[in-house]
Every structure is written in C-alpha cells, then in structure tokens.
C-alpha cells in the first residue's frame, strides 16, 4: 500500500550508478528545461565544477507550474529510459526556490554520517 | 542498535519506565526506527528503542499517500528513512463544514466592519480545514502514540498539521536536529541501577534521621546518649537485606550491629550539621544536647543579645550573628555550631524575645 521511503540523493549520484532501478529517491536541482508534450523535465546542479543533470518524468505530477531556473525537489522512483539513462519518475515535484542549497547538502551529509556511524557501532557490537 | 534482535528478557521492568525522561516525551525518531522498534511483552502499546520505553512520537515528513474517510484522514508520511501511516481524526469543527460555512459568509457581508463571531468562526474553520487537509507532496507534522493495527505500525495523531515550508527551512532544521537528539538521548543507554541503589541508601539514612527527630520531639528529650536511640533504628537495618541485593544477606548477620552503629553515626552527624543536636562537652561518651529543648542555651543566647544590644557599638544595628556565636561559645559551650545558633535565634525570634534588624543582625529590647 505505502510506497517505499524516498531517500535523499545528490543529483550527481543519480547518473553515477549509485542508485539502482526501482529505488525511491528524493533529489533537488534547478529546473532547466521542461517539455510538456513528452512530460519530461530536467533538473541540474553544480558539483565539483561540473554540471549534473537529472531527467524527470513528470506525468504523475502534471499539471504543474514550471518555473525555469527555480529550485525543485523531486520524489520518485528511478527508471532506466532509453537514450537518457537514469530517470526519476516523479510522485512529488515541489518548487522550493530560495532554499539554502549548501545547508541542505550539509543536512543530508549530517544524516548520512549519523547512519554510517550508527551502523559502524552496531557492527562493532556484533563483532564483539 | 538493532531493536528487532532485543532479547525479551532484557526488557526493563515496567516500574522503572517512568524514570526514563524519554518515556514521557514525544520522541523524534526516524520513521525507520519507529517501524523497527520492538513492542513490549509486558504492556502492548509500549515500544523499545535501545531499551528506552517509547509510546508517543513526533514526526515530520512528506505526505506520499492519502485516504479520506468520513471521520479521519489516513496519511502516509515519508521522512526519507521510512514511510508510516498516520491516522488523523477529523475534529467536530471540521465535520460541520457544509452549510455553516456558507451562512457564515453571508453574515459577514451583512455586518461589514464590525466584529462578527459567526464570520470569525467560519474563518477559523477554514483555517483549520486548510491545515488538516493535505495533498500528496505536502509536509505534515504529526505527534501521537504509536499503534500496531493489522500487523502494521501507525501513528494515532493527537496533533497534526500541515507545515508551510516553501524554502525547506523547517525540514533542514529537523534533519540537523534529529541526529543530535539521537546522540544525546535516544542512543545513550539509560542508567537507572546506580541511581536506584543510591536512592535506597540515601533513603534509609534520611529515614533514620527522621525517626530520631520524631523521637526527640515527641518525648521532649533534652539530652541523650547515642545508645539511647540506637534501638529506634533497628527496624531499618533488619529490613534492609530485603530491599538490597540478595547476595548481601549471608554477610548481613554478623555485621548488622556494625551497620546499625554506622547508620546511627551518620544520622547523628546529619543532625549535628543541621544544628538540631550538639555536644556540649566533647568526651568519650558523647552526650547530645537537643537544641530545641535546651533552655540553658536559649537563655544564654538571649542574655548575650540583650546585654550587648545595650552597648553603644551594637545599639543601632544590633549584634551580628558571628559576634553572638563567639559570645555564646565563651559563655555556654565551645561546641555550639552556627547551625545550632541559627535554630535558637529563629525560635527566639518566633517568640518575639529578639528582633532581627537585618539578615544577620539581632537586637533585644
């Protein structure tokens, strides 16, 4: 009944093969293009002096008000589309323009390092 | 850390749950942890995260599923670690939505400018509805007890509302805060045992002092020797092995007398520190004077204040407590403590024998 939890991922992780097909993700990025006839949007983000793109399938969240250049956050499942590579089939697409991206990245990293730390201590506990 | 693997025998006894501060709080756990917590065998509806008893939680997440029924909403909330169902009851204000809202609208048109309670109520209802009715993708904050129904964990919302978070400030703050809460509270084991034993040792001592105080008051004792009150404390010693750990019991037999003496010594020390008793003369065989019933001391203090208040030096301001103390020590006994003197001064003041002119100054007329 309930969908799987959408875990935060960075835009540069989506196409690097770190996320598998079918996995639920939430990704942020700047909307750079929207093609309503194909229900396809592209989010982009800068990381390590490179521009990373995330393809988003927007059929489930239409109609929405596309603001080119605004920050969006997308929740959905990873799909492998031909010619595009990994694409997020959006369940939720929210405009969050004005978000402090640096702080959001910090919060995501904070959460991840907490879980890593916890799994680590858990492994230690099991080993002893 | 993996709550699912907790041995049921490790479950802390329910009597101690209330001592865990997390028990009474809405725990801000990750949804993943809420779903994985083990349910208590003793009391269904209580869950354990890391041996912390938990029954109500506080969650912030995106609505990814919704179902509306006549009486309630069911929202699936996703916080990025898991998805949990939240059962959110509609309240009465919400249910009377259809007609009153329209009539309220008309009223507000009629009474333009003035305060119109009907229109205000309609506005309130609208505000409430807009906060309770969420669409997929919106942010929901839920607090409430965790329930398991049809083998599924869910949150019975006691409070729930839509959070307006256009620039994710609330979500980011939450993401930064929760790991800290885990590190500082939820992942720290609760250490009850040392405190518990500490308490019982303390309480037997405080019981002992109370017993002696009560005895001195009831019998109007003016002076006593330690062995006069020793028997009073006997019940505390004989009852102790039952409350203390069982392995102490065989040892308790021979040392009971020593324990008793030790307890008495500590209790008398406390009474002495509080000034309730004092030794007039230090000797092998201590005789304790009871401050409250020592008329000689009372008279000595009163005399000191009355005489010295006549002197020019103290006439205006009264005698300082330390001056009184040294005078009483010379006149009455070297062993009068400040605490004892304070008690005497208090009782003299209550009888209007003396008057305090400031915090530490006393005079008599």
Short mmCIF file of C-alpha atoms in Angstrom, two decimals:
data_model
loop_
_atom_site.label_atom_id
_atom_site.label_comp_id
_atom_site.label_asym_id
_atom_site.label_seq_id
_atom_site.Cartn_x
_atom_site.Cartn_y
_atom_site.Cartn_z
CA UNK A 1 0.00 0.00 0.00
CA UNK A 2 2.58 2.53 1.11
CA UNK A 3 5.38 3.41 -1.29
CA UNK A 4 8.99 2.88 -0.31
CA UNK A 5 10.83 5.62 1.56
CA UNK A 6 12.40 8.17 -0.74
CA UNK A 7 15.96 8.60 0.44
CA UNK A 8 17.83 11.84 -0.21
CA UNK A 9 20.37 11.60 -3.02
CA UNK A 10 22.54 14.23 -4.58
CA UNK A 11 21.91 15.00 -8.25
CA UNK A 12 25.41 13.79 -9.15
CA UNK A 13 24.72 10.40 -7.66
CA UNK A 14 21.71 9.60 -9.82
CA UNK A 15 23.64 9.09 -13.04
CA UNK A 16 26.79 7.69 -11.46
CA UNK A 17 25.21 4.31 -10.98
CA UNK A 18 24.96 4.67 -7.19
CA UNK A 19 21.19 4.20 -7.29
CA UNK A 20 19.60 1.14 -8.77
CA UNK A 21 16.48 0.93 -10.91
CA UNK A 22 13.26 0.93 -8.91
CA UNK A 23 14.81 2.63 -5.93
CA UNK A 24 12.92 5.57 -4.41
CA UNK A 25 14.87 8.79 -4.22
CA UNK A 26 14.46 12.46 -3.47
CA UNK A 27 16.66 14.81 -5.41
CA UNK A 28 16.97 18.57 -5.61
CA UNK A 29 18.02 20.65 -8.58
CA UNK A 30 17.37 23.71 -10.71
CA UNK A 31 14.74 23.27 -13.39
CA UNK A 32 16.49 23.94 -16.68
CA UNK A 33 14.03 22.61 -19.17
CA UNK A 34 10.52 21.27 -19.39
CA UNK A 35 8.91 19.57 -22.38
CA UNK A 36 5.21 19.17 -21.62
CA UNK A 37 4.47 17.17 -24.74
CA UNK A 38 6.88 14.50 -23.57
CA UNK A 39 6.23 15.01 -19.84
CA UNK A 40 9.89 15.42 -19.31
CA UNK A 41 11.79 17.89 -17.15
CA UNK A 42 15.47 18.28 -16.42
CA UNK A 43 16.96 19.35 -13.11
CA UNK A 44 20.52 20.46 -12.87
CA UNK A 45 23.06 21.10 -10.15
CA UNK A 46 26.68 22.14 -9.91
CA UNK A 47 29.12 19.88 -8.14
CA UNK A 48 32.89 19.80 -8.28
CA UNK A 49 32.93 22.32 -11.14
CA UNK A 50 30.72 20.08 -13.26
CA UNK A 51 27.10 20.43 -14.22
CA UNK A 52 24.98 17.37 -13.46
CA UNK A 53 21.58 16.73 -14.97
CA UNK A 54 18.72 14.64 -13.69
CA UNK A 55 15.95 13.64 -16.06
CA UNK A 56 12.48 13.66 -14.51
CA UNK A 57 9.34 12.05 -15.85
CA UNK A 58 6.51 14.35 -14.80
CA UNK A 59 3.38 12.53 -15.98
CA UNK A 60 2.13 11.85 -12.41
CA UNK A 61 2.57 15.40 -11.17
CA UNK A 62 1.02 17.27 -14.05
CA UNK A 63 -0.23 19.87 -14.38
CA UNK A 64 2.35 21.93 -12.53
CA UNK A 65 3.65 25.43 -12.91
CA UNK A 66 7.13 25.17 -14.38
CA UNK A 67 9.42 28.00 -13.36
CA UNK A 68 12.59 27.69 -15.36
CA UNK A 69 15.59 28.44 -13.21
CA UNK A 70 13.87 27.69 -9.88
CA UNK A 71 14.97 25.06 -7.37
CA UNK A 72 12.78 21.97 -7.27
CA UNK A 73 12.74 18.86 -5.20
CA UNK A 74 11.53 15.64 -6.72
CA UNK A 75 10.40 12.40 -5.07
CA UNK A 76 10.10 9.31 -7.18
CA UNK A 77 11.42 6.05 -8.49
CA UNK A 78 14.47 5.52 -10.66
CA UNK A 79 13.70 4.22 -14.11
CA UNK A 80 16.09 3.43 -16.87
CA UNK A 81 14.85 5.11 -20.02
CA UNK A 82 16.40 4.50 -23.38
CA UNK A 83 18.73 7.19 -24.53
CA UNK A 84 18.52 9.16 -21.26
CA UNK A 85 19.92 6.77 -18.72
CA UNK A 86 18.54 7.01 -15.20
CA UNK A 87 15.32 8.97 -14.97
CA UNK A 88 13.19 9.81 -11.94
CA UNK A 89 9.51 9.05 -12.34
CA UNK A 90 8.19 11.80 -10.10
CA UNK A 91 5.49 11.21 -7.49
CA UNK A 92 6.08 14.61 -5.94
CA UNK A 93 7.60 17.67 -7.52
CA UNK A 94 7.80 20.73 -5.32
CA UNK A 95 9.17 24.14 -6.07
CA UNK A 96 11.47 25.14 -3.22
CA UNK A 97 13.06 28.17 -4.80
CA UNK A 98 15.07 30.13 -2.25
CA UNK A 99 16.27 27.01 -0.47
CA UNK A 100 19.72 27.23 1.06
CA UNK A 101 21.30 24.51 -1.05
CA UNK A 102 24.58 24.49 0.86
CA UNK A 103 22.73 23.99 4.13
CA UNK A 104 20.53 21.29 2.61
CA UNK A 105 23.64 19.44 1.44
CA UNK A 106 25.10 19.75 4.90
CA UNK A 107 21.92 18.37 6.45
CA UNK A 108 21.89 15.41 4.06
CA UNK A 109 25.53 14.67 4.82
CA UNK A 110 24.84 15.04 8.53
CA UNK A 111 22.06 12.48 8.34
CA UNK A 112 24.18 10.10 6.30
CA UNK A 113 27.16 10.32 8.60
CA UNK A 114 24.87 9.67 11.54
CA UNK A 115 23.55 6.47 9.97
CA UNK A 116 27.07 5.39 8.97
CA UNK A 117 28.28 5.99 12.50
CA UNK A 118 25.39 4.03 13.94
CA UNK A 119 25.83 1.07 11.62
CA UNK A 120 29.51 1.09 12.41
CA UNK A 121 28.98 0.92 16.18
CA UNK A 122 26.32 -1.70 15.57
CA UNK A 123 28.80 -3.84 13.60
CA UNK A 124 31.33 -3.42 16.37
CA UNK A 125 28.81 -4.54 18.91
CA UNK A 126 28.00 -7.63 16.88
CA UNK A 127 31.66 -8.46 16.30
CA UNK A 128 32.48 -8.49 20.00
CA UNK B 1 21.26 -0.91 17.94
CA UNK B 2 19.06 -3.34 16.04
CA UNK B 3 15.91 -3.23 18.10
CA UNK B 4 14.39 -6.26 16.40
CA UNK B 5 17.03 -8.54 17.90
CA UNK B 6 16.46 -7.45 21.50
CA UNK B 7 16.11 -10.32 23.89
CA UNK B 8 12.71 -10.10 25.62
CA UNK B 9 14.35 -10.88 28.94
CA UNK B 10 16.33 -7.64 28.64
CA UNK B 11 13.19 -5.57 28.69
CA UNK B 12 13.48 -3.17 31.60
CA UNK B 13 10.84 -3.67 34.29
CA UNK B 14 7.77 -1.53 33.77
CA UNK B 15 8.17 0.02 37.21
CA UNK B 16 11.28 1.86 36.01
CA UNK B 17 9.83 3.17 32.74
CA UNK B 18 8.61 6.38 34.28
CA UNK B 19 12.16 7.21 35.35
CA UNK B 20 13.21 7.46 31.71
CA UNK B 21 12.58 11.04 30.60
CA UNK B 22 12.10 9.88 27.01
CA UNK B 23 9.08 7.87 28.11
CA UNK B 24 7.02 11.00 28.75
CA UNK B 25 8.27 12.87 25.70
CA UNK B 26 7.23 12.76 22.08
CA UNK B 27 10.34 11.08 20.73
CA UNK B 28 11.61 12.49 17.44
CA UNK B 29 12.63 9.18 16.00
CA UNK B 30 13.25 8.36 12.38
CA UNK B 31 10.31 6.57 10.80
CA UNK B 32 12.61 3.65 10.07
CA UNK B 33 13.27 3.25 13.81
CA UNK B 34 9.58 3.61 14.66
CA UNK B 35 8.83 0.75 12.28
CA UNK B 36 11.60 -1.42 13.73
CA UNK B 37 11.09 -0.86 17.45
CA UNK B 38 10.15 -3.96 19.40
CA UNK B 39 6.83 -3.94 21.15
CA UNK B 40 6.83 -4.59 24.86
CA UNK B 41 5.70 -8.01 26.01
CA UNK B 42 4.56 -6.65 29.37
CA UNK B 43 2.42 -3.81 28.02
CA UNK B 44 1.32 -3.75 24.39
CA UNK B 45 1.44 -0.24 23.00
CA UNK B 46 4.82 0.47 24.54
CA UNK B 47 7.83 0.09 22.30
CA UNK B 48 11.53 -0.08 22.92
CA UNK B 49 14.19 1.82 21.10
CA UNK B 50 17.56 0.94 22.56
CA UNK B 51 15.86 -0.12 25.81
CA UNK B 52 14.15 3.26 26.07
CA UNK B 53 10.42 2.78 26.55
CA UNK B 54 8.55 4.83 23.97
CA UNK B 55 4.88 5.21 23.28
CA UNK B 56 4.49 8.53 21.54
CA UNK B 57 6.48 10.04 18.73
CA UNK B 58 6.91 13.25 16.81
CA UNK B 59 7.38 13.01 13.06
CA UNK B 60 7.86 15.46 10.20
CA UNK B 61 7.65 14.23 6.64
CA UNK B 62 6.21 14.46 3.16
CA UNK B 63 2.74 13.05 2.54
CA UNK B 64 3.13 10.34 -0.09
CA UNK B 65 -0.21 8.61 0.35
CA UNK B 66 -3.63 9.78 1.43
CA UNK B 67 -7.04 8.32 2.01
CA UNK B 68 -10.01 10.19 3.38
CA UNK B 69 -12.84 8.63 5.33
CA UNK B 70 -15.85 10.25 6.93
CA UNK B 71 -14.18 10.51 10.32
CA UNK B 72 -10.49 10.53 9.62
CA UNK B 73 -7.64 11.01 7.19
CA UNK B 74 -5.00 8.41 6.67
CA UNK B 75 -1.72 9.90 5.52
CA UNK B 76 1.42 8.01 4.55
CA UNK B 77 4.33 10.11 5.81
CA UNK B 78 7.81 9.76 4.36
CA UNK B 79 10.73 11.29 6.26
CA UNK B 80 13.41 9.91 3.96
CA UNK B 81 14.11 6.86 6.13
CA UNK B 82 10.73 5.15 6.08
CA UNK B 83 7.03 5.58 5.43
CA UNK B 84 4.42 5.26 8.15
CA UNK B 85 0.66 5.55 8.19
CA UNK B 86 -0.78 8.34 10.31
CA UNK B 87 -4.36 8.16 11.43
CA UNK B 88 -5.63 11.71 11.78
CA UNK B 89 -9.13 12.13 13.22
CA UNK B 90 -11.22 14.99 11.97
CA UNK B 91 -12.49 17.08 14.83
CA UNK B 92 -16.01 18.41 15.21
CA UNK B 93 -15.13 21.81 13.87
CA UNK B 94 -14.00 20.14 10.69
CA UNK B 95 -17.05 17.95 10.22
CA UNK B 96 -19.65 20.74 10.26
CA UNK B 97 -18.24 22.02 7.06
CA UNK B 98 -21.02 22.07 4.51
CA UNK B 99 -23.76 24.59 5.36
CA UNK B 100 -22.50 26.75 8.24
CA UNK B 101 -19.62 27.99 6.15
CA UNK B 102 -21.95 29.43 3.52
CA UNK B 103 -24.28 31.08 6.00
CA UNK B 104 -21.24 32.47 7.80
CA UNK B 105 -20.16 34.06 4.57
CA UNK B 106 -23.50 35.81 4.20
CA UNK B 107 -23.38 37.13 7.75
CA UNK B 108 -20.01 38.71 7.22
CA UNK B 109 -21.36 40.51 4.18
CA UNK B 110 -24.25 41.86 6.23
CA UNK B 111 -22.27 43.16 9.18
CA UNK B 112 -19.45 44.90 7.42
CA UNK B 113 -16.70 46.38 9.56
CA UNK B 114 -17.82 45.15 12.99
CA UNK B 115 -16.66 42.03 14.78
CA UNK B 116 -18.81 39.17 13.67
CA UNK B 117 -18.34 35.99 15.70
CA UNK B 118 -20.10 33.84 13.14
CA UNK B 119 -17.83 35.04 10.37
CA UNK B 120 -14.79 34.67 12.61
CA UNK B 121 -15.78 31.11 13.37
CA UNK B 122 -16.15 30.41 9.69
CA UNK B 123 -12.69 31.81 9.09
CA UNK B 124 -11.29 29.72 11.90
CA UNK B 125 -12.92 26.67 10.44
CA UNK B 126 -11.47 27.45 7.05
CA UNK B 127 -8.01 27.89 8.51
CA UNK B 128 -8.33 24.64 10.39
CA UNK B 129 -9.51 22.79 7.32
CA UNK B 130 -6.71 24.11 5.20
CA UNK B 131 -4.22 22.90 7.81
CA UNK B 132 -5.77 19.46 8.19
CA UNK B 133 -6.45 18.57 4.59
CA UNK B 134 -3.18 17.75 2.91
CA UNK B 135 -2.35 16.73 -0.61
CA UNK B 136 0.40 14.39 -1.70
CA UNK B 137 3.72 16.19 -1.65
CA UNK B 138 2.87 18.50 1.24
CA UNK B 139 4.71 18.50 4.53
CA UNK B 140 2.99 17.08 7.61
CA UNK B 141 3.94 17.25 11.27
CA UNK B 142 2.39 14.54 13.44
CA UNK B 143 2.59 13.82 17.13
CA UNK B 144 0.92 10.93 18.83
CA UNK B 145 1.12 7.43 20.23
CA UNK B 146 2.34 4.53 18.11
CA UNK B 147 -0.18 1.77 17.48
CA UNK B 148 0.02 -1.54 15.74
CA UNK B 149 -3.10 -2.47 13.81
CA UNK B 150 -3.26 -5.42 11.42
CA UNK B 151 0.45 -6.02 11.92
CA UNK B 152 1.18 -2.51 10.70
CA UNK B 153 2.68 0.30 12.74
CA UNK B 154 0.85 3.55 12.57
CA UNK B 155 0.71 6.82 14.45
CA UNK B 156 -2.57 7.83 16.05
CA UNK B 157 -2.23 11.55 15.64
CA UNK B 158 -3.01 13.55 18.75
CA UNK B 159 -1.85 16.66 16.92
CA UNK B 160 -1.25 17.05 13.22
CA UNK B 161 -0.94 19.95 10.87
CA UNK B 162 0.36 20.99 7.51
CA UNK B 163 3.71 22.74 7.67
CA UNK B 164 4.33 25.57 5.25
CA UNK B 165 7.93 25.15 4.33
CA UNK B 166 8.48 26.86 0.96
CA UNK B 167 12.27 27.02 1.27
CA UNK B 168 12.72 23.79 3.29
CA UNK B 169 13.96 25.67 6.32
CA UNK B 170 11.88 23.56 8.70
CA UNK B 171 12.94 20.30 7.07
CA UNK B 172 16.61 21.24 7.10
CA UNK B 173 16.46 22.29 10.74
CA UNK B 174 14.77 18.99 11.57
CA UNK B 175 17.39 17.00 9.65
CA UNK B 176 20.15 18.76 11.55
CA UNK B 177 18.50 18.39 14.94
CA UNK B 178 17.42 14.77 14.96
CA UNK B 179 20.92 13.20 14.76
CA UNK B 180 21.90 15.36 17.73
CA UNK B 181 18.87 14.13 19.69
CA UNK B 182 19.87 10.56 18.91
CA UNK B 183 23.43 11.13 20.05
CA UNK B 184 22.47 12.95 23.20
CA UNK B 185 19.39 10.99 24.28
CA UNK B 186 18.00 8.09 22.32
CA UNK B 187 21.25 6.25 21.67
CA UNK B 188 22.53 6.72 25.21
CA UNK B 189 21.65 3.81 27.45
CA UNK B 190 19.59 4.73 30.46
CA UNK B 191 21.46 4.06 33.66
CA UNK B 192 18.90 3.53 36.34
CA UNK B 193 20.57 0.95 38.54
CA UNK B 194 23.29 3.03 40.21
CA UNK B 195 20.83 5.78 40.92
CA UNK B 196 18.27 3.38 42.30
CA UNK B 197 20.65 1.83 44.82
CA UNK B 198 21.96 5.28 45.70
CA UNK B 199 18.43 6.35 46.45
CA UNK B 200 17.69 3.45 48.75
CA UNK B 201 20.90 4.00 50.73
CA UNK B 202 20.07 7.66 50.99
CA UNK B 203 16.52 6.99 51.98
CA UNK B 204 17.48 4.66 54.83
CA UNK B 205 19.73 7.41 56.17
CA UNK B 206 17.06 10.05 55.79
CA UNK B 207 14.57 7.66 57.40
CA UNK B 208 16.96 7.25 60.31
CA UNK B 209 17.31 10.99 60.85
CA UNK B 210 13.56 11.41 60.62
CA UNK B 211 12.99 8.69 63.21
CA UNK B 212 15.41 10.33 65.64
CA UNK B 213 13.94 13.78 65.04
CA UNK B 214 10.45 12.49 65.64
CA UNK B 215 11.54 10.74 68.84
CA UNK B 216 13.26 13.84 70.23
CA UNK B 217 10.19 15.94 69.50
CA UNK B 218 7.64 13.52 70.92
CA UNK B 219 9.45 12.78 74.15
CA UNK B 220 10.75 16.35 74.59
CA UNK B 221 14.22 14.93 75.07
CA UNK B 222 16.74 17.48 76.32
CA UNK B 223 19.82 15.29 76.17
CA UNK B 224 20.62 11.74 75.15
CA UNK B 225 23.44 9.31 74.50
CA UNK B 226 23.81 7.51 71.15
CA UNK B 227 22.87 4.13 72.57
CA UNK B 228 19.60 5.59 73.86
CA UNK B 229 18.34 5.99 70.32
CA UNK B 230 20.18 3.07 68.77
CA UNK B 231 17.27 0.67 69.17
CA UNK B 232 14.99 3.02 67.27
CA UNK B 233 16.97 2.39 64.11
CA UNK B 234 16.95 -1.39 64.46
CA UNK B 235 13.95 -1.88 62.11
CA UNK B 236 15.79 -0.08 59.32
CA UNK B 237 18.72 -2.49 59.50
CA UNK B 238 16.70 -5.69 59.68
CA UNK B 239 14.51 -4.63 56.79
CA UNK B 240 17.43 -3.63 54.64
CA UNK B 241 18.51 -7.03 53.29
CA UNK B 242 15.08 -7.42 51.67
CA UNK B 243 15.43 -4.24 49.68
CA UNK B 244 19.14 -4.54 48.99
CA UNK B 245 20.60 -7.16 46.69
CA UNK B 246 20.15 -10.72 47.81
CA UNK B 247 23.80 -11.74 47.87
CA UNK B 248 24.43 -9.41 50.79
CA UNK B 249 22.14 -11.41 53.05
CA UNK B 250 24.56 -14.03 54.45
CA UNK B 251 27.03 -11.26 55.32
CA UNK B 252 24.34 -9.13 56.89
CA UNK B 253 24.06 -11.33 60.04
CA UNK B 254 27.40 -10.63 61.72
CA UNK B 255 27.69 -7.05 60.50
CA UNK B 256 24.15 -5.93 61.41
CA UNK B 257 25.41 -4.38 64.63
CA UNK B 258 28.16 -2.53 62.82
CA UNK B 259 25.70 -1.39 60.17
CA UNK B 260 23.44 -0.09 62.90
CA UNK B 261 26.27 1.84 64.55
CA UNK B 262 27.40 3.23 61.24
CA UNK B 263 23.88 4.33 60.36
CA UNK B 264 23.45 5.93 63.77
CA UNK B 265 26.76 7.72 63.45
CA UNK B 266 25.83 9.12 60.05
CA UNK B 267 22.37 10.11 61.19
CA UNK B 268 23.73 11.92 64.25
CA UNK B 269 26.28 13.66 62.07
CA UNK B 270 23.48 14.97 59.85
CA UNK B 271 21.50 16.15 62.87
CA UNK B 272 24.62 17.86 64.14
CA UNK B 273 25.27 19.53 60.78
CA UNK B 274 21.71 20.77 60.75
CA UNK B 275 22.18 22.13 64.28
CA UNK B 276 19.35 20.06 65.73
CA UNK B 277 21.68 18.47 68.28
CA UNK B 278 25.11 19.39 69.59
CA UNK B 279 27.62 18.08 72.09
CA UNK B 280 28.08 20.45 74.96
CA UNK B 281 31.25 18.72 76.09
CA UNK B 282 33.37 16.55 73.79
CA UNK B 283 34.18 13.35 75.61
CA UNK B 284 34.47 9.61 75.10
CA UNK B 285 30.87 9.05 75.96
CA UNK B 286 29.08 11.68 73.90
CA UNK B 287 26.06 13.33 75.39
CA UNK B 288 24.00 15.11 72.79
CA UNK B 289 22.01 18.19 73.72
CA UNK B 290 18.81 18.81 71.83
CA UNK B 291 18.90 22.41 70.67
CA UNK B 292 15.17 22.97 70.72
CA UNK B 293 14.80 21.82 74.32
CA UNK B 294 17.99 23.28 75.74
CA UNK B 295 16.71 26.14 77.91
CA UNK B 296 20.19 26.93 79.18
CA UNK B 297 21.37 27.66 75.66
CA UNK B 298 18.24 29.66 74.91
CA UNK B 299 18.79 31.82 77.98
CA UNK B 300 22.48 32.21 77.22
CA UNK B 301 21.76 33.46 73.69
CA UNK B 302 19.01 35.77 74.89
CA UNK B 303 21.28 37.20 77.57
CA UNK B 304 24.11 37.80 75.15
CA UNK B 305 21.87 39.71 72.77
CA UNK B 306 20.13 41.69 75.50
CA UNK B 307 23.36 42.71 77.20
CA UNK B 308 25.30 43.53 74.05
CA UNK B 309 22.43 45.44 72.48
CA UNK B 310 22.83 47.92 75.36
CA UNK B 311 26.40 48.60 74.34
CA UNK B 312 26.93 51.63 72.19
CA UNK B 313 28.69 49.62 69.50
CA UNK B 314 25.67 47.42 68.81
CA UNK B 315 22.90 49.77 69.88
CA UNK B 316 21.98 50.95 66.46
CA UNK B 317 22.40 47.92 64.24
CA UNK B 318 22.09 45.03 66.68
CA UNK B 319 24.55 42.17 67.22
CA UNK B 320 25.96 40.27 64.25
CA UNK B 321 25.35 36.54 64.30
CA UNK B 322 29.10 35.78 64.41
CA UNK B 323 29.52 38.06 67.40
CA UNK B 324 26.69 36.24 69.16
CA UNK B 325 28.28 32.94 68.23
CA UNK B 326 31.64 33.77 69.77
CA UNK B 327 30.00 35.18 72.90
CA UNK B 328 27.83 32.08 73.32
CA UNK B 329 30.83 29.86 72.81
CA UNK B 330 32.65 31.66 75.63
CA UNK B 331 29.70 31.68 77.94
CA UNK B 332 27.96 28.37 77.26
CA UNK B 333 29.91 25.79 75.29
CA UNK B 334 32.72 25.82 72.75
CA UNK B 335 30.91 23.28 70.61
CA UNK B 336 27.87 25.35 69.67
CA UNK B 337 27.78 25.43 65.87
CA UNK B 338 26.46 28.22 63.69
CA UNK B 339 23.61 25.99 62.55
CA UNK B 340 22.61 25.41 66.17
CA UNK B 341 22.73 29.11 66.92
CA UNK B 342 20.61 29.86 63.86
CA UNK B 343 17.95 27.46 65.10
CA UNK B 344 17.97 29.10 68.53
CA UNK B 345 17.77 32.59 67.02
CA UNK B 346 14.86 31.51 64.87
CA UNK B 347 12.90 30.17 67.81
CA UNK B 348 13.70 33.26 69.93
CA UNK B 349 12.52 35.47 67.10
CA UNK B 350 9.33 33.47 66.76
CA UNK B 351 8.64 34.16 70.45
CA UNK B 352 9.46 37.86 69.94
CA UNK B 353 12.26 37.61 72.51
CA UNK B 354 14.59 39.10 69.96
CA UNK B 355 14.18 41.08 66.73
CA UNK B 356 16.23 40.78 63.59
CA UNK B 357 17.33 44.17 62.30
CA UNK B 358 18.82 42.84 59.08
CA UNK B 359 19.76 39.45 57.65
CA UNK B 360 22.44 38.67 60.18
CA UNK B 361 21.83 41.20 62.95
CA UNK B 362 19.70 40.76 66.05
CA UNK B 363 18.69 43.02 68.86
CA UNK B 364 16.57 42.77 72.00
CA UNK B 365 14.65 45.43 73.92
#
